[in-house]
Coordinates of C-alpha atoms in Angstrom, one line a residue:
Chain P
X248 CA -7.9 -14.7 24.8
X249 CA -5.1 -16.5 23.2
X250 CA -6.9 -16.9 19.9
X251 CA -7.8 -13.2 20.0
X252 CA -4.2 -12.3 20.7
X253 CA -3.0 -14.3 17.7
X254 CA -5.6 -12.7 15.4
X255 CA -4.8 -9.2 16.6
X256 CA -1.1 -9.8 16.1
X257 CA -1.7 -11.0 12.6
X258 CA -3.7 -8.0 11.8
X259 CA -1.3 -5.6 13.5
X260 CA 1.8 -6.9 11.8
X261 CA -0.1 -7.3 8.6
X262 CA -2.3 -4.2 8.7
X263 CA 0.2 -2.4 6.5
X264 CA 0.4 -5.4 4.2
X265 CA -3.4 -5.6 4.1
X266 CA -3.6 -1.9 3.1
X267 CA -0.9 -2.3 0.5
X268 CA -2.8 -5.3 -0.9
X269 CA -6.0 -3.2 -1.3
X270 CA -3.9 -0.5 -2.9
X271 CA -2.4 -2.9 -5.4
X272 CA -5.8 -4.4 -6.2
X273 CA -7.2 -0.9 -6.9
X274 CA -4.3 -0.1 -9.2
X275 CA -5.0 -3.3 -11.1
X276 CA -8.7 -2.5 -11.2
X277 CA -7.9 0.9 -12.6
X278 CA -5.9 -0.6 -15.5
X279 CA -8.7 -3.2 -16.1
X280 CA -11.3 -0.4 -16.1
X281 CA -9.3 1.5 -18.6
X282 CA -9.0 -1.4 -21.0
X283 CA -12.6 -2.3 -20.6
X284 CA -13.8 1.3 -21.2
X285 CA -14.9 1.9 -24.7
X286 CA -13.2 5.2 -25.5
X287 CA -15.3 7.1 -28.1
X288 CA -14.0 10.5 -29.2
X289 CA -16.8 12.8 -30.4
X290 CA -14.7 14.2 -33.2
X291 CA -16.4 17.7 -32.9
X292 CA -14.3 20.9 -32.4
X293 CA -15.2 21.9 -28.9
X294 CA -16.4 18.6 -27.5
X295 CA -13.1 16.8 -28.1
X296 CA -11.1 18.8 -25.5
X297 CA -13.8 18.4 -22.9
X298 CA -14.2 14.7 -23.5
X299 CA -10.5 13.9 -23.7
X300 CA -9.5 15.9 -20.6
X301 CA -12.6 14.7 -18.7
X302 CA -11.7 11.0 -19.3
X303 CA -8.1 11.9 -18.2
X304 CA -9.0 13.7 -15.0
X305 CA -12.4 12.7 -13.6
X306 CA -11.8 8.9 -13.1
X307 CA -8.6 9.5 -11.1
X308 CA -10.6 11.8 -8.8
X309 CA -13.2 9.1 -8.3
X310 CA -10.5 6.5 -7.7
X311 CA -8.8 8.8 -5.1
X312 CA -12.1 9.2 -3.2
X313 CA -12.7 5.5 -3.4
X314 CA -9.3 4.9 -2.0
X315 CA -10.3 6.8 1.1
X316 CA -13.7 5.2 1.3
X317 CA -12.2 1.6 1.2
X318 CA -9.7 2.5 3.9
X319 CA -11.0 1.4 7.3
X320 CA -8.8 3.8 9.1
X321 CA -10.6 6.9 7.9
X322 CA -13.2 6.5 10.6
X323 CA -10.5 6.0 13.1
X324 CA -8.8 9.2 12.0
X325 CA -12.0 11.1 12.1
X326 CA -12.8 9.8 15.6
X327 CA -9.4 10.7 16.9
X328 CA -9.6 14.1 15.4
X329 CA -13.1 15.0 16.7
X330 CA -13.0 13.5 20.2
X331 CA -13.0 15.8 23.2
X332 CA -9.6 16.1 24.8
X333 CA -10.7 14.7 28.2
X334 CA -7.8 13.2 30.1
X335 CA -5.8 12.2 27.1
X336 CA -3.9 14.9 25.1
X337 CA -4.2 14.9 21.4
X338 CA -1.1 14.6 19.3
X339 CA -1.3 16.3 15.9
X340 CA 1.8 14.4 14.7
X341 CA -0.1 11.2 15.0
X342 CA -3.1 12.6 13.0
X343 CA -0.7 13.9 10.4
X344 CA 1.0 10.5 10.1
X345 CA -2.3 8.7 9.7
X346 CA -3.6 11.1 7.1
X347 CA -0.4 11.0 5.1
X348 CA -0.2 7.2 5.0
X349 CA -3.8 7.1 3.9
X350 CA -3.4 9.8 1.3
X351 CA -0.2 8.1 -0.1
X352 CA -2.0 4.8 -0.6
X353 CA -5.1 6.5 -2.1
X354 CA -2.9 8.3 -4.7
X355 CA -1.6 5.1 -6.3
X356 CA -4.7 4.1 -8.3
X357 CA -5.3 7.6 -9.8
X358 CA -1.6 7.8 -10.7
X359 CA -1.8 4.5 -12.5
X360 CA -4.9 5.6 -14.4
X361 CA -3.3 8.9 -15.6
X362 CA -0.1 7.0 -16.6
X363 CA -2.0 4.3 -18.5
X364 CA -4.1 6.9 -20.2
X365 CA -1.1 9.0 -21.3
X366 CA 0.9 6.1 -22.4
X367 CA -2.0 4.8 -24.5
X368 CA -2.4 8.1 -26.2
X369 CA -6.1 8.1 -27.1
X370 CA -7.2 10.9 -24.7
X371 CA -4.5 13.3 -25.7
X372 CA -5.1 12.6 -29.4
X373 CA -8.7 13.3 -28.9
X374 CA -8.3 16.4 -26.8
X375 CA -5.5 18.2 -28.7
X376 CA -6.1 17.1 -32.3
X377 CA -7.3 20.6 -33.2
X378 CA -4.0 22.0 -32.0
X379 CA -1.7 20.0 -34.4
X380 CA 0.8 22.3 -36.1
X381 CA -0.5 22.0 -39.6
X382 CA 2.1 24.5 -40.9
X383 CA 5.0 22.2 -40.2
X384 CA 3.3 18.8 -40.6
X385 CA 0.9 19.4 -43.4
X386 CA 0.0 21.6 -46.4
X387 CA -2.0 24.5 -45.0
X388 CA -0.8 26.8 -47.8
X389 CA -2.5 24.7 -50.4
X390 CA -5.7 24.6 -48.6
X391 CA -8.5 27.1 -49.4
X392 CA -10.5 26.3 -46.3
X393 CA -11.5 28.9 -43.6
X394 CA -10.2 28.6 -40.1
X395 CA -13.4 27.1 -38.8
X396 CA -13.5 24.5 -41.6
X397 CA -9.9 23.6 -40.8
X398 CA -10.8 23.1 -37.1
X399 CA -13.7 20.9 -38.1
X400 CA -11.5 18.8 -40.3
X401 CA -8.7 18.5 -37.7
X402 CA -11.3 17.5 -35.1
X403 CA -12.0 14.4 -37.1
X404 CA -8.4 13.1 -36.8
X405 CA -9.2 10.5 -34.1
X406 CA -12.1 9.1 -36.2
X407 CA -10.3 7.5 -39.1
X408 CA -13.4 6.3 -40.9
X409 CA -14.8 9.9 -41.3
X410 CA -11.6 11.8 -41.8
X411 CA -11.6 13.8 -45.0
X412 CA -8.5 16.0 -44.6
X413 CA -5.9 13.8 -46.1
X414 CA -4.6 16.6 -48.4
X415 CA -4.4 19.0 -45.4
X416 CA -2.5 16.7 -43.2
X417 CA -2.1 12.9 -43.3
X418 CA -4.0 11.1 -40.6
X419 CA -1.1 8.8 -39.6
X420 CA 1.3 11.7 -39.4
X421 CA -1.0 13.7 -37.0
X422 CA -1.8 10.6 -34.9
X423 CA 1.9 9.6 -34.6
X424 CA 2.8 13.2 -33.6
X425 CA 0.1 13.4 -30.9
X426 CA 0.8 9.9 -29.6
X427 CA 4.5 10.7 -29.4
X428 CA 3.7 13.8 -27.3
X429 CA 1.3 11.9 -25.1
X430 CA 3.7 9.0 -24.4
X431 CA 6.5 11.5 -23.6
X432 CA 4.2 13.2 -21.1
X433 CA 3.2 9.8 -19.7
X434 CA 6.8 8.7 -19.1
X435 CA 7.7 12.0 -17.6
X436 CA 4.7 11.8 -15.3
X437 CA 5.7 8.3 -14.2
X438 CA 9.3 9.4 -13.7
X439 CA 8.1 12.4 -11.6
X440 CA 5.9 10.3 -9.4
X441 CA 8.6 7.7 -8.9
X442 CA 11.2 10.3 -8.0
X443 CA 8.8 12.0 -5.5
X444 CA 8.1 8.6 -3.9
X445 CA 11.8 7.8 -3.7
X446 CA 12.6 11.2 -2.2
X447 CA 9.9 11.0 0.4
X448 CA 10.9 7.5 1.4
X449 CA 14.6 8.1 1.5
X450 CA 14.7 11.5 3.0
X451 CA 12.5 10.6 5.9
X452 CA 15.1 8.6 7.9
X453 CA 17.4 11.6 7.7
X454 CA 15.0 13.9 9.5
X455 CA 12.8 13.2 12.5
X456 CA 13.1 9.4 12.6
X457 CA 12.4 9.4 16.3
X458 CA 9.2 11.4 15.8
X459 CA 8.2 9.0 13.0
X460 CA 8.6 6.0 15.3
X461 CA 6.5 7.7 17.9
X462 CA 3.7 8.6 15.5
X463 CA 3.7 5.1 14.0
X464 CA 3.5 3.4 17.4
X465 CA 0.6 5.6 18.6
X466 CA -1.4 5.3 15.4
X467 CA -1.2 1.5 15.7
X468 CA -2.1 1.8 19.3
X469 CA -5.2 3.8 18.6
X470 CA -6.3 1.2 16.1
X471 CA -5.7 -1.7 18.4
X472 CA -7.4 0.0 21.3
X473 CA -10.5 0.7 19.3
X474 CA -10.7 -3.0 18.2
X475 CA -10.1 -4.3 21.7
X476 CA -12.7 -1.9 23.0
X477 CA -15.3 -3.1 20.5
X478 CA -14.5 -6.7 21.4
X479 CA -14.9 -6.0 25.1
X480 CA -18.2 -4.2 24.6
X481 CA -19.5 -7.1 22.5
X482 CA -18.6 -9.6 25.2
X483 CA -20.3 -7.4 27.7
X484 CA -23.4 -7.0 25.6
X485 CA -23.7 -10.7 25.3
X486 CA -23.6 -11.3 29.0
X487 CA -25.9 -8.4 29.6
X488 CA -28.4 -9.8 27.1
X489 CA -28.2 -13.2 28.7
X490 CA -29.0 -11.8 32.2
X491 CA -31.7 -9.6 30.8
X492 CA -33.4 -12.4 29.0
X493 CA -33.1 -14.6 32.0
X494 CA -34.9 -12.0 34.1
X495 CA -37.5 -11.6 31.5
X496 CA -38.3 -15.3 31.5
X497 CA -38.3 -15.4 35.2
X498 CA -40.8 -12.5 35.2
X499 CA -43.0 -14.4 32.7
X500 CA -42.9 -17.4 34.9
X501 CA -44.1 -15.5 37.9
X502 CA -46.9 -13.9 35.7
X503 CA -48.0 -17.3 34.6
X504 CA -48.1 -18.4 38.2
X505 CA -50.4 -15.5 39.1
X506 CA -52.6 -15.9 35.9
X507 CA -53.1 -19.6 36.0
X508 CA -53.9 -21.4 39.1
X509 CA -51.4 -24.1 38.7
X510 CA -47.8 -24.0 39.5
X511 CA -45.5 -24.6 36.5
X512 CA -43.1 -27.3 37.3
X513 CA -40.2 -25.2 38.5
X514 CA -37.1 -27.3 38.1
X515 CA -35.7 -28.2 41.5
X516 CA -32.0 -27.8 42.1
X517 CA -30.9 -31.3 41.2
X518 CA -32.8 -31.5 37.8
X519 CA -30.6 -31.6 34.7
X520 CA -29.5 -28.7 32.7
X521 CA -32.1 -29.0 29.9
X522 CA -35.2 -28.6 32.0
X523 CA -33.5 -25.8 33.9
X524 CA -33.1 -24.0 30.7
X525 CA -36.8 -24.2 29.9
X526 CA -37.5 -21.6 32.6
X527 CA -41.0 -22.9 33.3
X528 CA -42.3 -22.5 29.8
X529 CA -43.3 -25.9 28.5
X530 CA -46.0 -25.5 25.8
X531 CA -46.7 -23.7 22.7
X532 CA -49.3 -21.3 24.0
X533 CA -47.0 -20.1 26.8
X534 CA -44.2 -19.7 24.4
X535 CA -46.3 -17.6 22.0
X536 CA -47.4 -15.4 24.9
X537 CA -43.7 -14.9 25.9
X538 CA -42.7 -13.9 22.4
X539 CA -45.6 -11.5 22.0
X540 CA -44.7 -9.9 25.3
X541 CA -41.0 -9.6 24.3
X542 CA -42.0 -7.8 21.2
X543 CA -44.7 -5.5 22.7
X544 CA -43.0 -4.7 26.0
X545 CA -39.2 -5.1 26.2
X546 CA -37.8 -5.0 29.7
X547 CA -35.9 -1.9 30.8
X548 CA -32.1 -1.8 30.5
X549 CA -31.7 -2.0 34.2
X550 CA -30.7 -5.1 36.0
X551 CA -31.8 -5.4 39.6
X552 CA -29.6 -7.1 42.2
X553 CA -31.3 -10.5 42.4
X554 CA -30.2 -11.0 38.8
X555 CA -26.6 -11.6 39.7
X556 CA -26.4 -14.5 42.0
X557 CA -23.0 -15.9 42.7
X558 CA -24.1 -19.4 41.6
X559 CA -25.2 -18.0 38.2
X560 CA -24.8 -20.5 35.4
X561 CA -23.6 -17.7 33.1
X562 CA -20.7 -16.8 35.3
X563 CA -18.7 -19.6 33.7
X564 CA -18.2 -17.4 30.7
X565 CA -16.2 -15.0 32.9
X566 CA -18.6 -12.2 32.4
X567 CA -17.3 -8.7 33.1
X568 CA -19.4 -6.3 35.0
X569 CA -22.8 -5.5 33.7
X570 CA -23.7 -1.9 34.0
X571 CA -26.0 0.3 32.1
X572 CA -23.6 3.0 31.2
X573 CA -22.3 1.2 28.1
X574 CA -25.2 2.6 25.9
X575 CA -24.1 6.1 27.1
X576 CA -20.6 5.5 25.9
X577 CA -20.5 8.7 23.9
X578 CA -20.7 10.9 26.9
X579 CA -18.3 9.0 29.2
X580 CA -14.9 10.4 29.5
X581 CA -11.8 8.2 29.5
X582 CA -10.7 7.5 33.0
X583 CA -7.6 5.7 32.0
X584 CA -4.2 6.4 33.3
X585 CA -2.8 7.3 29.9
Chain R
X83 CA 7.0 -18.1 21.9
X84 CA 7.5 -21.2 19.7
X85 CA 5.4 -19.7 17.0
X86 CA 7.4 -16.5 17.1
X87 CA 10.6 -18.3 16.9
X88 CA 9.4 -20.1 13.8
X89 CA 8.3 -16.9 12.2
X90 CA 11.5 -15.2 13.0
X91 CA 13.5 -18.1 11.6
X92 CA 11.5 -17.9 8.4
X93 CA 12.1 -14.2 8.1
X94 CA 15.8 -14.6 8.7
X95 CA 16.5 -17.4 6.2
X96 CA 14.2 -15.8 3.7
X97 CA 14.9 -12.1 3.9
X98 CA 17.3 -12.5 1.0
X99 CA 14.9 -14.7 -0.9
X100 CA 12.1 -12.2 -0.4
X101 CA 14.3 -9.5 -1.9
X102 CA 15.4 -11.8 -4.8
X103 CA 11.8 -12.5 -5.4
X104 CA 10.9 -8.8 -5.7
X105 CA 13.9 -8.3 -8.0
X106 CA 12.7 -11.1 -10.3
X107 CA 9.1 -9.8 -10.3
X108 CA 10.3 -6.4 -11.3
X109 CA 12.4 -7.9 -14.1
X110 CA 9.3 -9.8 -15.4
X111 CA 7.2 -6.6 -15.0
X112 CA 9.8 -4.8 -17.1
X113 CA 9.5 -7.3 -19.9
X114 CA 5.7 -7.2 -19.7
X115 CA 5.7 -3.4 -19.8
X116 CA 7.8 -3.4 -22.9
X117 CA 5.5 -5.8 -24.7
X118 CA 2.4 -4.0 -23.7
X119 CA 3.8 -0.6 -24.6
X120 CA 2.7 0.5 -28.0
X121 CA 5.8 1.9 -29.5
X122 CA 5.1 4.4 -32.1
X123 CA 8.0 6.4 -33.6
X124 CA 6.9 9.9 -34.6
X125 CA 8.8 9.7 -37.9
X126 CA 9.7 13.4 -37.8
X127 CA 13.3 14.6 -38.2
X128 CA 13.6 16.4 -34.9
X129 CA 11.6 14.1 -32.7
X130 CA 12.9 10.7 -33.6
X131 CA 16.1 10.8 -31.7
X132 CA 14.5 12.2 -28.6
X133 CA 11.7 9.7 -28.6
X134 CA 13.9 6.7 -29.3
X135 CA 16.5 7.4 -26.7
X136 CA 13.9 8.6 -24.3
X137 CA 12.1 5.2 -24.5
X138 CA 15.4 3.5 -24.1
X139 CA 16.6 5.4 -21.0
X140 CA 13.7 6.8 -19.0
X141 CA 11.9 3.6 -18.1
X142 CA 15.2 2.1 -16.7
X143 CA 15.5 5.1 -14.4
X144 CA 11.9 4.5 -13.3
X145 CA 12.6 0.8 -12.7
X146 CA 15.7 1.5 -10.8
X147 CA 13.9 3.9 -8.5
X148 CA 11.1 1.4 -8.0
X149 CA 13.7 -1.3 -7.2
X150 CA 15.1 1.0 -4.5
X151 CA 11.6 1.9 -3.1
X152 CA 10.3 -1.6 -3.0
X153 CA 13.4 -2.9 -1.2
X154 CA 12.8 -2.9 2.5
X155 CA 16.5 -3.1 3.2
X156 CA 17.1 0.3 1.8
X157 CA 15.2 1.9 4.7
X158 CA 17.1 -0.2 7.2
X159 CA 20.4 0.9 5.6
X160 CA 19.5 4.6 5.6
X161 CA 18.4 4.3 9.2
X162 CA 21.7 2.7 10.2
X163 CA 23.7 5.3 8.2
X164 CA 21.9 8.4 9.7
X165 CA 21.5 7.3 13.3
X166 CA 23.4 9.1 16.0
X167 CA 26.3 6.9 17.3
X168 CA 25.1 6.5 20.9
X169 CA 26.5 3.5 22.6
X170 CA 26.9 1.5 19.4
X171 CA 29.6 2.2 16.9
X172 CA 28.9 2.4 13.3
X173 CA 30.6 -0.1 10.9
X174 CA 31.0 1.4 7.5
X175 CA 31.8 -1.9 6.0
X176 CA 28.3 -3.2 6.9
X177 CA 26.7 -0.1 5.4
X178 CA 28.7 -0.5 2.2
X179 CA 27.8 -4.1 2.0
X180 CA 24.1 -3.3 2.4
X181 CA 24.3 -0.5 -0.1
X182 CA 26.0 -2.6 -2.8
X183 CA 23.6 -5.5 -2.4
X184 CA 20.6 -3.1 -2.7
X185 CA 22.1 -1.5 -5.8
X186 CA 22.8 -4.8 -7.4
X187 CA 19.3 -6.0 -7.0
X188 CA 17.9 -2.7 -8.1
X189 CA 19.9 -2.7 -11.3
X190 CA 18.5 -6.0 -12.6
X191 CA 15.2 -4.6 -14.0
X192 CA 16.7 -1.6 -15.8
X193 CA 19.3 -3.8 -17.4
X194 CA 16.6 -6.2 -18.6
X195 CA 14.6 -3.4 -20.1
X196 CA 17.7 -2.0 -22.0
X197 CA 18.6 -5.4 -23.3
X198 CA 15.1 -6.3 -24.4
X199 CA 14.9 -2.9 -26.1
X200 CA 18.2 -3.4 -28.0
X201 CA 17.3 -7.0 -29.0
X202 CA 14.0 -5.9 -30.3
X203 CA 15.6 -3.0 -32.2
X204 CA 12.7 -0.6 -32.6
X205 CA 14.1 2.1 -30.4
X206 CA 17.5 2.2 -32.2
X207 CA 15.9 2.2 -35.6
X208 CA 13.7 5.1 -34.6
X209 CA 16.5 7.1 -32.9
X210 CA 19.2 6.6 -35.5
X211 CA 17.4 6.3 -38.8
X212 CA 18.1 9.9 -39.5
X213 CA 21.8 9.6 -38.7
X214 CA 22.9 7.0 -41.2
X215 CA 24.9 7.7 -44.3
X216 CA 22.5 7.7 -47.2
X217 CA 25.3 6.9 -49.7
X218 CA 25.5 3.3 -48.4
X219 CA 22.0 2.6 -49.7
X220 CA 20.4 2.9 -53.1
X221 CA 17.5 5.2 -53.8
X222 CA 18.8 8.3 -52.1
X223 CA 21.1 9.5 -54.9
X224 CA 19.0 12.0 -56.7
X225 CA 17.3 13.5 -53.7
X226 CA 17.9 16.8 -52.0
X227 CA 19.4 16.7 -48.4
X228 CA 16.2 18.0 -46.8
X229 CA 14.2 15.3 -48.5
X230 CA 16.8 12.7 -47.6
X231 CA 16.4 13.7 -44.0
X232 CA 12.6 13.4 -44.2
X233 CA 12.7 10.1 -46.0
X234 CA 15.2 8.6 -43.5
X235 CA 13.0 9.9 -40.7
X236 CA 10.1 8.0 -42.1
X237 CA 11.9 4.7 -42.4
X238 CA 10.7 3.3 -39.0
X239 CA 7.1 3.9 -40.0
X240 CA 7.0 1.8 -43.2
X241 CA 4.8 4.4 -44.9
X242 CA 3.1 3.3 -48.0
X243 CA 4.9 5.8 -50.2
X244 CA 8.2 4.3 -49.3
X245 CA 7.2 0.7 -50.0
X246 CA 8.2 1.2 -53.6
X247 CA 11.6 2.3 -52.6
X248 CA 13.1 -0.8 -51.1
X249 CA 16.0 1.0 -49.4
X250 CA 14.0 1.5 -46.3
X251 CA 14.0 -2.2 -45.6
X252 CA 17.8 -2.2 -46.0
X253 CA 18.1 0.7 -43.6
X254 CA 15.9 -1.1 -41.1
X255 CA 17.8 -4.3 -41.3
X256 CA 21.1 -2.5 -41.0
X257 CA 20.0 -0.6 -37.9
X258 CA 18.4 -3.7 -36.3
X259 CA 21.6 -5.7 -36.9
X260 CA 23.6 -3.0 -35.0
X261 CA 21.0 -2.9 -32.3
X262 CA 21.0 -6.7 -31.7
X263 CA 24.8 -6.9 -31.8
X264 CA 24.9 -4.2 -29.2
X265 CA 22.3 -6.0 -27.1
X266 CA 24.0 -9.3 -27.1
X267 CA 27.4 -7.8 -26.4
X268 CA 26.1 -5.9 -23.4
X269 CA 24.4 -9.1 -22.2
X270 CA 27.6 -11.1 -22.6
X271 CA 29.8 -8.5 -20.8
X272 CA 27.4 -8.3 -17.9
X273 CA 27.2 -12.0 -17.4
X274 CA 30.9 -12.4 -17.6
X275 CA 31.4 -9.6 -15.1
X276 CA 28.8 -11.2 -12.7
X277 CA 30.5 -14.6 -13.1
X278 CA 33.9 -13.2 -12.4
X279 CA 32.7 -11.2 -9.4
X280 CA 31.1 -14.1 -7.8
X281 CA 33.9 -16.5 -8.5
X282 CA 36.7 -14.3 -7.5
X283 CA 35.1 -12.8 -4.5
X284 CA 36.2 -15.5 -2.0
X285 CA 39.8 -14.8 -3.0
X286 CA 39.7 -11.3 -1.5
X287 CA 38.9 -10.6 2.1
X288 CA 36.4 -13.4 2.7
X289 CA 36.3 -12.9 6.5
X290 CA 35.4 -9.2 6.2
X291 CA 32.6 -10.2 3.8
X292 CA 31.2 -12.8 6.2
X293 CA 31.2 -10.3 9.0
X294 CA 29.6 -7.6 7.0
X295 CA 26.9 -10.1 5.8
X296 CA 26.2 -11.3 9.3
X297 CA 25.8 -7.9 10.8
X298 CA 23.7 -6.6 8.0
X299 CA 21.3 -9.6 8.6
X300 CA 21.5 -8.8 12.3
X301 CA 20.4 -5.2 11.8
X302 CA 17.5 -6.3 9.6
X303 CA 16.3 -8.9 12.1
X304 CA 16.7 -6.5 15.0
X305 CA 14.5 -4.0 13.2
X306 CA 11.8 -6.6 12.6
X307 CA 11.9 -7.9 16.1
X308 CA 11.7 -4.4 17.5
X309 CA 8.6 -3.7 15.4
X310 CA 7.0 -7.0 16.5
X311 CA 7.8 -6.3 20.2
X312 CA 6.3 -2.8 19.8
X313 CA 3.1 -4.3 18.4
X314 CA 2.9 -6.8 21.2
X315 CA 3.5 -4.1 23.7
X316 CA 0.9 -1.7 22.3
X317 CA -1.7 -4.5 22.3
X318 CA -1.1 -5.2 26.0
X319 CA -1.0 -1.5 26.7
X320 CA -4.4 -1.1 25.0
X321 CA -5.8 -4.1 26.9
X322 CA -4.7 -2.6 30.3
X323 CA -6.0 0.8 29.3
X324 CA -9.4 -0.5 28.6
X325 CA -9.6 -2.6 31.7
X326 CA -8.6 0.4 33.8
X327 CA -11.3 2.3 32.0
X328 CA -14.0 -0.2 32.8
X329 CA -12.8 -0.5 36.4
X330 CA -13.0 3.2 37.0
X331 CA -16.5 3.2 35.4
X332 CA -17.6 0.5 37.8
X333 CA -16.6 2.5 40.8
X334 CA -19.4 4.9 40.0
X335 CA -22.0 2.2 40.3
X336 CA -23.0 0.7 43.5
X337 CA -23.5 -2.8 42.2
X338 CA -20.7 -4.4 40.4
X339 CA -19.1 -7.6 40.2
X340 CA -15.7 -8.2 38.7
X341 CA -14.2 -11.6 38.4
X342 CA -11.0 -10.6 40.1
X343 CA -9.0 -13.8 40.5
X344 CA -9.0 -14.6 36.8
X345 CA -7.8 -11.1 36.0
X346 CA -5.2 -11.4 38.6
X347 CA -3.6 -14.4 36.8
X348 CA -3.7 -12.7 33.5
X349 CA -2.3 -9.6 35.0
X350 CA 0.8 -11.3 36.2
X351 CA 1.7 -12.7 32.8
X352 CA 0.9 -9.4 31.2
X353 CA 2.8 -7.3 33.7
X354 CA 5.8 -9.3 32.8
X355 CA 5.3 -8.6 29.1
X356 CA 4.6 -4.9 29.7
X357 CA 8.1 -4.6 31.2
X358 CA 7.1 -1.9 33.6
X359 CA 6.2 0.6 30.8
X360 CA 2.7 1.7 31.5
X361 CA 2.2 5.3 30.4
X362 CA 2.5 7.5 27.4
X363 CA 5.6 9.4 28.5
X364 CA 7.4 6.1 29.3
X365 CA 6.6 4.8 25.8
X366 CA 7.8 8.0 24.2
X367 CA 11.0 8.0 26.2
X368 CA 11.5 4.3 25.2
X369 CA 11.2 5.1 21.5
X370 CA 13.4 8.2 21.7
X371 CA 16.1 6.3 23.5
X372 CA 15.9 3.5 21.0
X373 CA 16.7 5.9 18.3
X374 CA 19.2 8.2 19.9
X375 CA 21.1 5.6 21.9
X376 CA 20.9 2.1 20.6
X377 CA 22.1 -0.3 23.2
X378 CA 25.6 -1.8 22.8
X379 CA 25.8 -5.2 21.2
X380 CA 26.7 -6.9 24.4
X381 CA 24.1 -9.2 25.8
X382 CA 26.2 -10.6 28.6
X383 CA 25.3 -7.7 30.8
X384 CA 21.6 -8.5 30.4
X385 CA 22.0 -12.1 31.5
X386 CA 24.0 -11.0 34.6
X387 CA 21.3 -8.6 35.6

């Protein structure tokens, strides 16, 4: 138990650091994804806007959902939300705390993607190149092109190699203008996000700090309780399985005694551990029969009383009670004193 | 307990080092951000100033706020500032000390950004190329004021048309010289100020400073230890809860076997650690009391109990 205690304490004190680590890795992955992505503006009047805004907004949404999926606590939140009340009241403040902390961490990678995209400028250049103010920046009065033609020419701004509107508006001028707007938007977005984060973090101690401490304690508690319960069930299942298998082999031994007319050498009390463990099966044919029988006809999940002798060799593991209600866990109510 | 003691000692001696480390990382991140950022001056008369000064001043604000957010001590300070008095008086000197140390650390990354920007020169060239006096430079004599404005605005962009007119290089050099002079001067002033502050501080009120520093470390440690103790408590609470659950399940079945003596031993040790707090209301009351009425800083009563 000491070892478990140390491990649980490590996870508990570091659960937040662990989640922060995943959050940081996702933010880095998001920058890496952006630099690896080969941005290819279509340079056609109506497709530009869709492509540009799509690249700006769809990956953040995916990253946000991914942030929730990678967070282990989402199943814990769902379980706590949907469980029947039973003998333990539900505290909506705890649920809100858990949801808020998950949502905050999930928002970081999308915010990083949007900032990097805006600061780089390619998406906005692609999406809004047809809206460049040609009257102020270029020579629209000298041009004899129709509105549609002008739109088509402007749409080619991001694609320097096919741009043919140098007399209308210089390519560098338009690109610089759009990139300037995009970077201004990017920095404003980052400033806004940082200010929001700062306000949320600094205003919280001024209001409802006691309620916050409570919610944090109980959300950690729910997590630890779930882990401990899983561990206890696993220990229990192991002991259960040992006894079940022990009974199966004993059953096989008695069948063999009935089927064959010779007694298998049942190990007497003072024979060593090894032959005791063989449980009367000492050759290949018998073993094959045992395995076939295990596969075709598993024993019921019901341990009868002779299976738990006090001198049981398995008791050295400190086995907890073996009872068949564990598989029916979903219908059992909590009888705890909490 | 030995292991805990080692960990707590590590935290205590290194709480300041951890914060200095974060401060250094932010400064490096600020330099890296500047080098990665693709500075592109719009070269338009109305936009240059806004863009140049924006790039020089908005990221420092962001870095300052990040420095405050990432510093754990800012939460501790706010907590201490806003808590109800209860049994423990509030010492404003401690809060002031914590506040000033947080601010100093948070200011490093913005200052690094501003200095790097000035030493590089691009921002100032972009922002002030339209504001220089064209008479100082050749090539602007026979040009109308509107055109002068536009030409000057295009100086940061090194447009091909201007390459024939070599004045744009002169303007760039002039502005970059000013920018670098400003950058180095600011750096010198700040370093001298830091040096004087650190050197002259022991001459004024050293005892008050030592006290403030001690109690600010204490508050930080106390917060960490409280969280650790809560974690330990919640683990034991959960363990007890689950054991009770299994016990009550067993009572439904006729055949059960529970290895009681072993649990008994573990129980005694854990009862001790649970400190008599064994249900939800008690835990809530504990947490509320911790916030509303922190215990007085007087451990002699505890030992006499």
